[in-house]
Tab-separated table of C-alpha atoms in Angstrom:
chain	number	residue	atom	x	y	z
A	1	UNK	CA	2.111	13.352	-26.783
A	2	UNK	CA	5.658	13.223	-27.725
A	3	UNK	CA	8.126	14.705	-25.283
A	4	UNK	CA	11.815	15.965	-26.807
A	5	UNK	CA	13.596	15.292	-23.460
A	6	UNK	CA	13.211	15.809	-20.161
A	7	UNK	CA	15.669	17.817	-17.405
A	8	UNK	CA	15.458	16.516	-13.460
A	9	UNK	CA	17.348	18.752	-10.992
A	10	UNK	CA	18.057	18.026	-7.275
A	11	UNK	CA	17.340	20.510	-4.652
A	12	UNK	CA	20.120	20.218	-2.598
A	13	UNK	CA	20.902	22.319	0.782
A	14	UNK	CA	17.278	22.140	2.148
A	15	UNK	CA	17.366	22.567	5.914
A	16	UNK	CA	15.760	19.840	8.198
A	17	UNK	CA	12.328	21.228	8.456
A	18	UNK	CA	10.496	21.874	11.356
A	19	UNK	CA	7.137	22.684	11.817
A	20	UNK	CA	5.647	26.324	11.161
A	21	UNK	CA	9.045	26.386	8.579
A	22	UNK	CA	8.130	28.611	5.329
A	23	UNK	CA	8.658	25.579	3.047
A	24	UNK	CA	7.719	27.821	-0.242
A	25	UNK	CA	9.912	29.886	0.925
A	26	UNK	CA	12.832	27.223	1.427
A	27	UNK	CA	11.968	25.918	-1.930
A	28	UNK	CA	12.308	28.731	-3.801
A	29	UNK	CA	15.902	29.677	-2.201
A	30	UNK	CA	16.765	26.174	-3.046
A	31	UNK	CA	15.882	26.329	-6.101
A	32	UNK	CA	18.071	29.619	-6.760
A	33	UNK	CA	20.735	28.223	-4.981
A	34	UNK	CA	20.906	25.324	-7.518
A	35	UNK	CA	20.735	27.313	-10.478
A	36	UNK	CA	17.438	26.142	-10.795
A	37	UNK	CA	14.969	29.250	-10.841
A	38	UNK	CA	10.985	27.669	-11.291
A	39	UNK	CA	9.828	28.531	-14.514
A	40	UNK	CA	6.326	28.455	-16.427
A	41	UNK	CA	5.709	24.591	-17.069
A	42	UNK	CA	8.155	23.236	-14.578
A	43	UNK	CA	6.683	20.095	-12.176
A	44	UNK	CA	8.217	20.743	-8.381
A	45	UNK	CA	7.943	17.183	-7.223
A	46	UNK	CA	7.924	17.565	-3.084
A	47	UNK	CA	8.300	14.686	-0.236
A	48	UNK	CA	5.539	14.624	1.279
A	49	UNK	CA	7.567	13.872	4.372
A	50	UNK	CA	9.113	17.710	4.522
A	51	UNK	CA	4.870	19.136	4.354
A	52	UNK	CA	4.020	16.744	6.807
A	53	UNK	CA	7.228	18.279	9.293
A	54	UNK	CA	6.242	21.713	8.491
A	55	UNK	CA	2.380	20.611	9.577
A	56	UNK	CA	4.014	18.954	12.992
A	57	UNK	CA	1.920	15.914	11.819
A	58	UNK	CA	3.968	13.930	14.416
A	59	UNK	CA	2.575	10.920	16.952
A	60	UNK	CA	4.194	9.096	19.687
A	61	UNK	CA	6.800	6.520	18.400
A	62	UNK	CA	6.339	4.358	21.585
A	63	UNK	CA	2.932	2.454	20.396
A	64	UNK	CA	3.650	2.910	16.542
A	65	UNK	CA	0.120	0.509	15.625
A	66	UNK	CA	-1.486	2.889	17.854
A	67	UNK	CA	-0.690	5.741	15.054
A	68	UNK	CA	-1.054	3.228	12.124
A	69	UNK	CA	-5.142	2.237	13.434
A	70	UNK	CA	-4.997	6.291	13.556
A	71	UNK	CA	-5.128	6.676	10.079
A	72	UNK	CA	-6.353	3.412	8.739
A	73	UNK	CA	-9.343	3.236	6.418
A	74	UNK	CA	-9.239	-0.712	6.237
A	75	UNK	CA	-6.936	-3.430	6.335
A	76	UNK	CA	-6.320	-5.469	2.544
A	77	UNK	CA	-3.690	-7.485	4.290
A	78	UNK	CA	-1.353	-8.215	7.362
A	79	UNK	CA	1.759	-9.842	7.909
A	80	UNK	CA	4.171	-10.823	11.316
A	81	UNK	CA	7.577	-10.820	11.503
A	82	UNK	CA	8.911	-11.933	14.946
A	83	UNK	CA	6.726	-9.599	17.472
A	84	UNK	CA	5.889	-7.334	14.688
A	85	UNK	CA	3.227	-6.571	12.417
A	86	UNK	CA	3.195	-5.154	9.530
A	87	UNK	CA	-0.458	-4.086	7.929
A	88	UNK	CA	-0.723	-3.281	4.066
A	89	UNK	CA	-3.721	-0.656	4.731
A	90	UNK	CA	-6.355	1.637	2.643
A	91	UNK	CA	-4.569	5.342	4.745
A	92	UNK	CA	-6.866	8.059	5.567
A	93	UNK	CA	-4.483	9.500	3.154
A	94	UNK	CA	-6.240	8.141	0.092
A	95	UNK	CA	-3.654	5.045	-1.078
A	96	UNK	CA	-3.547	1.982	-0.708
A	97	UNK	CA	0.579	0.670	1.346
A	98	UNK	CA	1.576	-0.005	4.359
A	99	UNK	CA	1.583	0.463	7.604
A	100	UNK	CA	-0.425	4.029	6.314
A	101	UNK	CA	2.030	5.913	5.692
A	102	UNK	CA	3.614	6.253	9.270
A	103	UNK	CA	6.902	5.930	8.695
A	104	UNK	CA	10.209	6.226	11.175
A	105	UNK	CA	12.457	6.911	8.724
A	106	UNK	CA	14.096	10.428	8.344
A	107	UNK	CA	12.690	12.046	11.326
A	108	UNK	CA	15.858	14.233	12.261
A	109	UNK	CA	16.492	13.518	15.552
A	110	UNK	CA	12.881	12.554	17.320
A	111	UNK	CA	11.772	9.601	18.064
A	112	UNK	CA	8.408	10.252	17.284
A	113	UNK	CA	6.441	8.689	14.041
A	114	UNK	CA	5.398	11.215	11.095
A	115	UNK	CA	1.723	10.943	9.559
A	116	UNK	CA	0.974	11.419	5.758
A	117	UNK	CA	-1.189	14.912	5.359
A	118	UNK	CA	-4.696	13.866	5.426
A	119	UNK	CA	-5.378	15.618	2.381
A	120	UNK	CA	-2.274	15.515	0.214
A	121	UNK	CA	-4.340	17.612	-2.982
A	122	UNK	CA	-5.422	20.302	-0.997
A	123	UNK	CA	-1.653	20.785	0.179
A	124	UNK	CA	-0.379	20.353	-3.217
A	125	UNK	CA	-2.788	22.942	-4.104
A	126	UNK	CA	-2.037	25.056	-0.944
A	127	UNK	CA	1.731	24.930	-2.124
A	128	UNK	CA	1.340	25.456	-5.563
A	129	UNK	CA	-0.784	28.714	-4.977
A	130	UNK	CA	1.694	29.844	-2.753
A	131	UNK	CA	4.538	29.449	-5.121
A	132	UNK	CA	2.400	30.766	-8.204
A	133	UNK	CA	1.747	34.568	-6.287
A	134	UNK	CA	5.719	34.731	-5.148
A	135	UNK	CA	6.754	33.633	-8.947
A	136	UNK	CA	4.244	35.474	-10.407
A	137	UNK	CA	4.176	32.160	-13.116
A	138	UNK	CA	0.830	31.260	-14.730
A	139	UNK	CA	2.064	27.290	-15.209
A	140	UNK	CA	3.637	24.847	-12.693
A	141	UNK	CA	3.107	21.860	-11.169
A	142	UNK	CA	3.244	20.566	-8.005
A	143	UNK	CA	3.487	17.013	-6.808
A	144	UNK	CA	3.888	15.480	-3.542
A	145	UNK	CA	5.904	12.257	-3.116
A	146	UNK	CA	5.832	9.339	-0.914
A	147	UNK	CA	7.347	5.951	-1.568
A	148	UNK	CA	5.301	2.248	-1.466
A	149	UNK	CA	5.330	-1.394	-3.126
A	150	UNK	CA	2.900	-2.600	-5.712
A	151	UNK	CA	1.257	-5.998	-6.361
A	152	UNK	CA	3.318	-8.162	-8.827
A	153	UNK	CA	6.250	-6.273	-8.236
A	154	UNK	CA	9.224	-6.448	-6.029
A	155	UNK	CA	10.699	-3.158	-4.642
A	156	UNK	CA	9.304	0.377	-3.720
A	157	UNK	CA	9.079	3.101	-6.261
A	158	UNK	CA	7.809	6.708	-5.541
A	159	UNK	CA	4.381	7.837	-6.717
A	160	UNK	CA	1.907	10.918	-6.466
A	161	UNK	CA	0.688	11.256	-3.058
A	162	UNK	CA	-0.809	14.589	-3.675
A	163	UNK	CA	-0.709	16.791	-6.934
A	164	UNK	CA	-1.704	19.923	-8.081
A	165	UNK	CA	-1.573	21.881	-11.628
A	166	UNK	CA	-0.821	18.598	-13.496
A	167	UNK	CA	-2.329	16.288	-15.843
A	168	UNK	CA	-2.419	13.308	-13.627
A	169	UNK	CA	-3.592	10.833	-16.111
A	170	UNK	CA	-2.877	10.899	-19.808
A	171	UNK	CA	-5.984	8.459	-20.842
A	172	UNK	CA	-5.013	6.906	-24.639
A	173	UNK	CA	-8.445	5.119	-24.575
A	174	UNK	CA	-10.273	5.774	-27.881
A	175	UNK	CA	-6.672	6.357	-29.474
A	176	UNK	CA	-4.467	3.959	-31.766
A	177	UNK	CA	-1.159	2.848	-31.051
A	178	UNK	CA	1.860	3.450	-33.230
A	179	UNK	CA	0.442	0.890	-35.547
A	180	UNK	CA	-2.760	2.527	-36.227
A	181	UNK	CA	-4.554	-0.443	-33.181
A	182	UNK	CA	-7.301	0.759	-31.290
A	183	UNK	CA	-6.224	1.371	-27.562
A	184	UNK	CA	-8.565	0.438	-25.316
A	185	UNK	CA	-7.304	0.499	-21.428
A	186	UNK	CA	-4.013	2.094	-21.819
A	187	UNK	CA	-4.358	5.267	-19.318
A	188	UNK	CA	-0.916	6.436	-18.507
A	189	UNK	CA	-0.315	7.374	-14.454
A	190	UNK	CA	1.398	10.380	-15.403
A	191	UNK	CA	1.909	11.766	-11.737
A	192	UNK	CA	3.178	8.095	-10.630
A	193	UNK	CA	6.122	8.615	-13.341
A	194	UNK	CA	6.852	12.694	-12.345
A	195	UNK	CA	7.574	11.632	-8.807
A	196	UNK	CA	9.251	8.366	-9.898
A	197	UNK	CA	11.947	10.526	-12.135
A	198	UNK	CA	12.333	12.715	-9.304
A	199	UNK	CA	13.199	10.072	-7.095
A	200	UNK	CA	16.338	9.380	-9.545
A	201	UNK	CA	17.581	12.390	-8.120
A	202	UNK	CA	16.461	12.825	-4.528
A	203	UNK	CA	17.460	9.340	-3.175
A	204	UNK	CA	16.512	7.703	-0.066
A	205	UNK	CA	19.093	8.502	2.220
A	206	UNK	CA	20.479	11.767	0.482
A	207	UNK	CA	18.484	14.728	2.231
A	208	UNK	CA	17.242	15.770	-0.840
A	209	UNK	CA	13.302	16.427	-0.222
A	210	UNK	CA	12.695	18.418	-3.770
A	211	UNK	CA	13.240	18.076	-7.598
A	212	UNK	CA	12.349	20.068	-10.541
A	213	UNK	CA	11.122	18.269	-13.325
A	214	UNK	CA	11.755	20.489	-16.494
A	215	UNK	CA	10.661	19.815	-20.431
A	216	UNK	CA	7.488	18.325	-19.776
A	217	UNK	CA	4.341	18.877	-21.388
A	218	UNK	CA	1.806	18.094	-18.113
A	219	UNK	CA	2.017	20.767	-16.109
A	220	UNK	CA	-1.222	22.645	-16.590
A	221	UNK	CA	-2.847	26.102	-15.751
A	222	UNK	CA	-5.938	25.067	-13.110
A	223	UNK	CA	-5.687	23.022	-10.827
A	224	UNK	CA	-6.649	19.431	-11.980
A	225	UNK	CA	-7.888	16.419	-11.065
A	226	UNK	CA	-5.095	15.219	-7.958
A	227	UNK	CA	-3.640	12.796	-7.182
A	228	UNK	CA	-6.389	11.191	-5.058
A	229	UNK	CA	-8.060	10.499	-8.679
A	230	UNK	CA	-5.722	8.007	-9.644
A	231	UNK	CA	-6.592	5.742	-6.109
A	232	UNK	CA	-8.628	2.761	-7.462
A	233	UNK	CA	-11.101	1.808	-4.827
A	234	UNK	CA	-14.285	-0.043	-4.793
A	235	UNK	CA	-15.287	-1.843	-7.471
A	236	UNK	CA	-12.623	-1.847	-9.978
A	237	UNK	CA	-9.835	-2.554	-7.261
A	238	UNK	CA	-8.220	-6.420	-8.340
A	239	UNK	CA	-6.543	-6.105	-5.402
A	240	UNK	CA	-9.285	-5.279	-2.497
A	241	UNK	CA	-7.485	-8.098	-0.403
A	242	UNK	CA	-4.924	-10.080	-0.162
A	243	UNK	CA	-4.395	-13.865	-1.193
A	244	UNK	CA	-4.865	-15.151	2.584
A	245	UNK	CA	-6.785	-12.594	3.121
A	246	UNK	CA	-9.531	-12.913	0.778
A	247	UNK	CA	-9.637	-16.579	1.821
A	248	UNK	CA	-10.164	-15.945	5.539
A	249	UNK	CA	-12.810	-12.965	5.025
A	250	UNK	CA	-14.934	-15.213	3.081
A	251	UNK	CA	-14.501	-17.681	6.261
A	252	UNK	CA	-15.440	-14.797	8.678
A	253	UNK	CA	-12.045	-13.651	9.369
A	254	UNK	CA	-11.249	-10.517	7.828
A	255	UNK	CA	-7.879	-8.567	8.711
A	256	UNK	CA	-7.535	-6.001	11.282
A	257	UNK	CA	-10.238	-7.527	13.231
A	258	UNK	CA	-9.975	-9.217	16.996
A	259	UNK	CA	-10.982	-12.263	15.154
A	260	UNK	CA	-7.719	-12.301	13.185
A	261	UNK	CA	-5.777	-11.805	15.940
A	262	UNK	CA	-7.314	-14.954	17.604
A	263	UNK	CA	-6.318	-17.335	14.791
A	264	UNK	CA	-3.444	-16.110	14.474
A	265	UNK	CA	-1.489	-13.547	11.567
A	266	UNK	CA	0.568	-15.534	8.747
A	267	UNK	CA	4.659	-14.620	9.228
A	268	UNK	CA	6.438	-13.197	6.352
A	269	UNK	CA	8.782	-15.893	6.572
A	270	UNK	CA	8.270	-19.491	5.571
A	271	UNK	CA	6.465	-21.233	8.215
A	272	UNK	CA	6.277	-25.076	9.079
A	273	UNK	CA	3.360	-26.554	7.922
A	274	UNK	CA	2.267	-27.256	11.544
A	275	UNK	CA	1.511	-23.668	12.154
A	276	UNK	CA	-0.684	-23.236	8.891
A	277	UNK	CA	-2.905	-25.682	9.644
A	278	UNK	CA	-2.742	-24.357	13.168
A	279	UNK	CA	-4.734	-21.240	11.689
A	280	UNK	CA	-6.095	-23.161	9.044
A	281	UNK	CA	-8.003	-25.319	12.146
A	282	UNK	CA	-8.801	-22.044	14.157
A	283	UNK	CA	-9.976	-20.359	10.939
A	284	UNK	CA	-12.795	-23.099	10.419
A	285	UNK	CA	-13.997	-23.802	13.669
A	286	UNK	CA	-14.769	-20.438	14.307
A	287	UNK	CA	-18.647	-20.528	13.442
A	288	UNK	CA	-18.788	-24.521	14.167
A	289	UNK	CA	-18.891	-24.617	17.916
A	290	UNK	CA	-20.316	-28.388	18.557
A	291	UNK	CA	-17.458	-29.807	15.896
A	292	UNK	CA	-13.493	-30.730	16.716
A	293	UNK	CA	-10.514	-30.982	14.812
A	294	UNK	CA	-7.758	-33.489	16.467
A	295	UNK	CA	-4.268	-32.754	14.268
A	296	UNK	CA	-1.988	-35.694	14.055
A	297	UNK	CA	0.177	-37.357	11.689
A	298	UNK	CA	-0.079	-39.728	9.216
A	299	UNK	CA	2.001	-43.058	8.031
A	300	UNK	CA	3.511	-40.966	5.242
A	301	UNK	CA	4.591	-38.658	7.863
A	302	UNK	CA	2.103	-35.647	6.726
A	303	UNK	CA	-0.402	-33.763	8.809
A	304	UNK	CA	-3.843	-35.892	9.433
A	305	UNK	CA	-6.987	-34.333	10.958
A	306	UNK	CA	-9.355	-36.275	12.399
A	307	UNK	CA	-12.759	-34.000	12.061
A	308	UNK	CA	-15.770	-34.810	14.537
A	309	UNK	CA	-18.703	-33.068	14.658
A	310	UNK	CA	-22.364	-33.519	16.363
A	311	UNK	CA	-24.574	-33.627	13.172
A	312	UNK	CA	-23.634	-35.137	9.318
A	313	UNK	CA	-24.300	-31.889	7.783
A	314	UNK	CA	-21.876	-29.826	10.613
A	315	UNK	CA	-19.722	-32.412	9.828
A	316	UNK	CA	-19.827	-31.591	5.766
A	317	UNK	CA	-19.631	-27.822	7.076
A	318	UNK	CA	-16.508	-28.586	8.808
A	319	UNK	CA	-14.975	-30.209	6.018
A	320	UNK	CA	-15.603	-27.634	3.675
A	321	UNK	CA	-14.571	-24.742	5.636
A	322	UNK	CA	-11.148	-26.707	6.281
A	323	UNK	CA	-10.663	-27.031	2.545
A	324	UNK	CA	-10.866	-23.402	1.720
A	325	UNK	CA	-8.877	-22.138	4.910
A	326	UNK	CA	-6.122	-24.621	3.977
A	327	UNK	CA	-5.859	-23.318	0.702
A	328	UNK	CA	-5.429	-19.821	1.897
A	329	UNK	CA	-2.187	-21.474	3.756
A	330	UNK	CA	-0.500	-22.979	0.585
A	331	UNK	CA	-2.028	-26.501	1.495
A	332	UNK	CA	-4.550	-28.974	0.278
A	333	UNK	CA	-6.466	-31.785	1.611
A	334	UNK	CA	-7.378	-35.594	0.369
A	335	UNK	CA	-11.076	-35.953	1.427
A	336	UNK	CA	-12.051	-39.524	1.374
A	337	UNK	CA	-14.882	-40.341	-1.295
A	338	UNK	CA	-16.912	-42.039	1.425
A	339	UNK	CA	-16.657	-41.450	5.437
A	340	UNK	CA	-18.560	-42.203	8.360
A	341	UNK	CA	-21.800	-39.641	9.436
A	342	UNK	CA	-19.770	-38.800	12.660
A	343	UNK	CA	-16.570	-38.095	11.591
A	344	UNK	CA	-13.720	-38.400	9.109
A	345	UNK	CA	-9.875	-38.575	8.507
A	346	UNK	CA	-8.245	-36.083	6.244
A	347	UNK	CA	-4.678	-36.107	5.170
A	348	UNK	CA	-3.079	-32.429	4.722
A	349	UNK	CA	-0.104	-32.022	1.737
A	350	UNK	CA	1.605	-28.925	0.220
A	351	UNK	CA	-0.804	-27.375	-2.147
């Protein structure tokens, strides 16, 4: 579907909202305000942060993971940096970022931490009916922001939270590109790239929770699909876990469990090699309890581990498990070809 061009106007002068506010109400005097009347087949592209102040969806800043294990689904990853942690989290919310949402950031004048709306849709949909019987309009959108990282990429972008009244996904499978080629996966997040050219106007750090995006073709008449839709979950997530993470799950160590706690949570910063195969030792003696790893150092100056253990095949266990957990730190291992039943030397190197 070709689209001539497309108009994206700030809401500026929104109040900081507090809860029990009359946000349609705000938006729509915002909108006149700025010249900017809603019309049939406008998208209103929302932070969620301003519906989750006017729910009061606030927690106690104090023990922020306390808020963060609150509304956590599962963990795909974790990180440390100094005494904190930062977990990269499936949110009760629906997505897939970190830390679930909770966020400190442009909270007026509390302290507190604010939580993503548990279902971001159905207040999409709440807001968008709301609007639709003041307006008396038969065709607008409604989408509700939030901002997070992706895998492969560096940098945070926003993306649909919550929608309502728009064509989420414009799916081009079964269609032929420009030069006639049968398109076969391309399915276009059409939500992700409303909120994403709203963002060009509302900023970060601007106090400008609203945008309306005018000229396009996907705002629709029913409700739709959501935003929800567009989470991939399951089996076709590539990204169920992270790198480390996947490593140490198939070792018996997933994230967000006490048992990743005990061997210890990679930093985000680069970390001497002593420390990785610190965890990378913990990690595989964890379901070996008659075996022991002595860590010393060899001629060359690299790690050596000296690997006991009561039984030959323990001892091949051992081994084996040390391998994979050492790759999961950047690392690999020179296993000698031959080695006594008892126990055996290994020699650890950058990977």
């Amino acid at each position: 579907m070709t689209v001539p061009g497309l108009v994206v106007l700030p809401l500026t002068g929104i109040p900081e909202i507090t809860v029990d506010d009359d946000l349609p109400a705000l938006l729509l005097a915002a909108a006149r305000a700025n010249d900017a009347d809603l019309v049939d087949g406008d998208v209103l592209v929302v932070s969620s942060k301003v519906v989750s102040k006017a729910l009061g969806l606030w927690a106690d800043g104090r023990d922020r993971s306390l808020a963060v294990a609150a509304q956590t689904v599962r963990t795909v990853a974790e990180r440390r940096s100094g005494d904190r942690l930062t977990s990269v989290v499936e949110a009760v919310a629906g997505p897939v970022m970190a830390a679930a949402g909770v966020d400190a950031s442009n909270t007026g004048d509390r302290d507190d931490v604010l939580l993503l709306p548990t279902d971001p849709d159905a207040e999409a949909t709440r807001l968008r009916e709301t609007l639709l019987a003041t307006t008396g309009m038969t065709r607008l959108g409604v989408v509700l922001s939030d901002t997070a990282g992706r895998p492969w990429r560096s940098g945070q972008t926003d993306f649909a939270l919550g929608a309502s009244g728009v064509a989420v996904l414009d799916d081009l499978r079964g269609g032929v590109d420009a030069d006639g080629r049968p398109l076969a996966v391309t399915a276009r997040a059409v939500a992700d790239e409303l909120a994403a050219a709203a963002d060009l106007v509302k900023g970060k750090a601007d106090a400008i929770p609203a945008a309306v995006v005018r000229g396009t073709p996907w705002a629709i008449a029913e409700a739709g699909a959501g935003a929800r839709s567009l989470v991939r979950t399951g089996p076709g997530d590539w990204f169920g876990l992270g790198q480390a993470e996947a490593v140490r799950s198939a070792l018996g160590v997933p994230p967000g469990t006490g048992a990743a706690r005990d061997v210890g949570i990679a930093s985000v910063a680069t970390e001497p090699v002593e420390d990785r195969v610190a965890r990378a030792v913990a990690v595989a003696l964890r379901e070996c309890e008659t075996a022991g790893v002595d860590v010393g150092t060899s001629p060359k100056g690299d790690p050596e581990l000296r690997v006991t253990a009561a039984t030959p095949y323990e001892l091949g266990v051992v081994v084996s498990r040390l391998q994979v957990a050492l790759w999961g730190e950047g690392l690999d291992v020179d296993v000698p070809p031959e080695a006594p039943a008892d126990a055996v030397s290994l020699t650890v190197t950058e990977r």
